Steps between C-alpha positions, in 0.01 A plus 500: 500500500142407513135690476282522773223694304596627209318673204365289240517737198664779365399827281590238161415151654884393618527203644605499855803211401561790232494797706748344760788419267430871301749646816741249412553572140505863591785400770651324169510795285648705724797306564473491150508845426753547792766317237414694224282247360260712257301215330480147595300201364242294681762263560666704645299673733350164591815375614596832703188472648504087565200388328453330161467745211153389393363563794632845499355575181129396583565759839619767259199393291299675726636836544450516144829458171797696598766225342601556079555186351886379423539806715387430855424757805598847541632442841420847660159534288395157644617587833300829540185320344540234806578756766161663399259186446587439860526830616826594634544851258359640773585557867309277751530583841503215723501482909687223671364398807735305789855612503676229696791305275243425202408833487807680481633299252185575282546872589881476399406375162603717244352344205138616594586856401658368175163297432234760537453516897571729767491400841312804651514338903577267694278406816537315808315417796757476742592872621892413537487489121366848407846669583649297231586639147512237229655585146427841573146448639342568812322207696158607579244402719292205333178721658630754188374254239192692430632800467793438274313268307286829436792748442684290249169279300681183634372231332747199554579401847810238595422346869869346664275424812516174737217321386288591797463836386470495146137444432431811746702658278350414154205643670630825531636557238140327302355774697726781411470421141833269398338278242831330421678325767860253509512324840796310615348384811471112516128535530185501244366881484081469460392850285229578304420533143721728294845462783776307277725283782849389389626249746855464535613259705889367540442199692274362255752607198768294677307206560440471167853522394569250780248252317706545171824440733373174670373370137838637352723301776253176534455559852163409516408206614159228388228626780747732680286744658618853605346781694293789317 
């Protein structure tokens, strides 16, 4: 996953490195928890959460001490003060925009109502769509943007458009007030100050695991050249 634009600080200073791996170790100590794990060390928690333990421990640094020495981590204690450094004790509702294959995938998702969001519509362009009901959603008219980003204080937008249409989009929803927006189209979004862009994009994920392949099997060859 990469950043298009992303927000340089937070409310206590995080670093952005920091502030992407905090949803990890919350995804940690809930499996965690999920066992019946109660208290775990930073060992531990590093190694659910794949990272080394002192760099956990400089990111926990920064929330502030919540570990008791020879002790370790309340697991649930940690994991609520996570959820609410990065927000997600509270219901976002979010908008995903393009509802071919991508997009119902994304709206089939259940782990964005266990995380804090709640997929208030889905919008499409394309009128043989808007008959459609998704995981219990309708598909609306992407011309409803505006007025359900009013009705519901939408302020995180997911675009599953073909790239053609996704900076139109960003615009919109720029306009409409989304200030938060996670685009899986294989474009770069532009947006102003204060609009956070998380890129996700699978090809690029996959290349990179077929560079660790090719190094992994020795297939490269001296001054072999291949296509970007």
């Amino acid at each position: 996953m990469t950043s298009a634009r992303t927000s340089t600080e937070t409310a206590r200073d995080i670093p952005e490195a920091t502030v992407a791996r905090l949803p990890v170790y919350l995804r940690a100590l809930v499996s965690l928890a999920e066992t019946g794990t109660t208290t775990c060390s930073s060992e531990e928690l590093a190694q659910a959460a794949g990272v080394n333990s002192a760099k956990l421990r400089k990111d926990l640094s920064y929330l502030g001490s919540y570990g008791t020495r020879g002790v370790g981590y309340d697991v649930d204690y940690l994991r609520y003060q996570i959820a609410r450094e990065i927000g997600v004790t509270q219901d976002w509702p979010v908008v995903i925009v393009g509802i071919g294959n991508l997009g119902h995938a994304l709206a089939n998702y259940s782990g964005f109502r266990s995380r804090g969001f709640r997929v208030v519509a889905l919008l499409d362009a394309d009128p043989g769509r808007q008959d459609e009901v998704v995981a219990g959603v309708d598909v609306r008219p992407f011309d409803d943007l505006e007025a359900i980003a009013a009705e519901h204080s939408v302020a995180i937008g997911v675009i599953a458009t073909p790239a053609l249409a996704a900076q139109d989009v960003a615009d919109r929803m720029v306009a409409c007030g989304i200030t938060s927006i996670l685009n899986f189209a294989p474009t770069v979004l532009a947006v102003p100050d204060g609009v956070d862009v998380r890129k996700v994009d699978l090809s690029i994920e996959l290349q990179i695991l077929a560079y660790h392949e090719q190094r992994k099997s020795g297939h490269e060859q001296p001054g072999q050249e291949h296509a970007s």
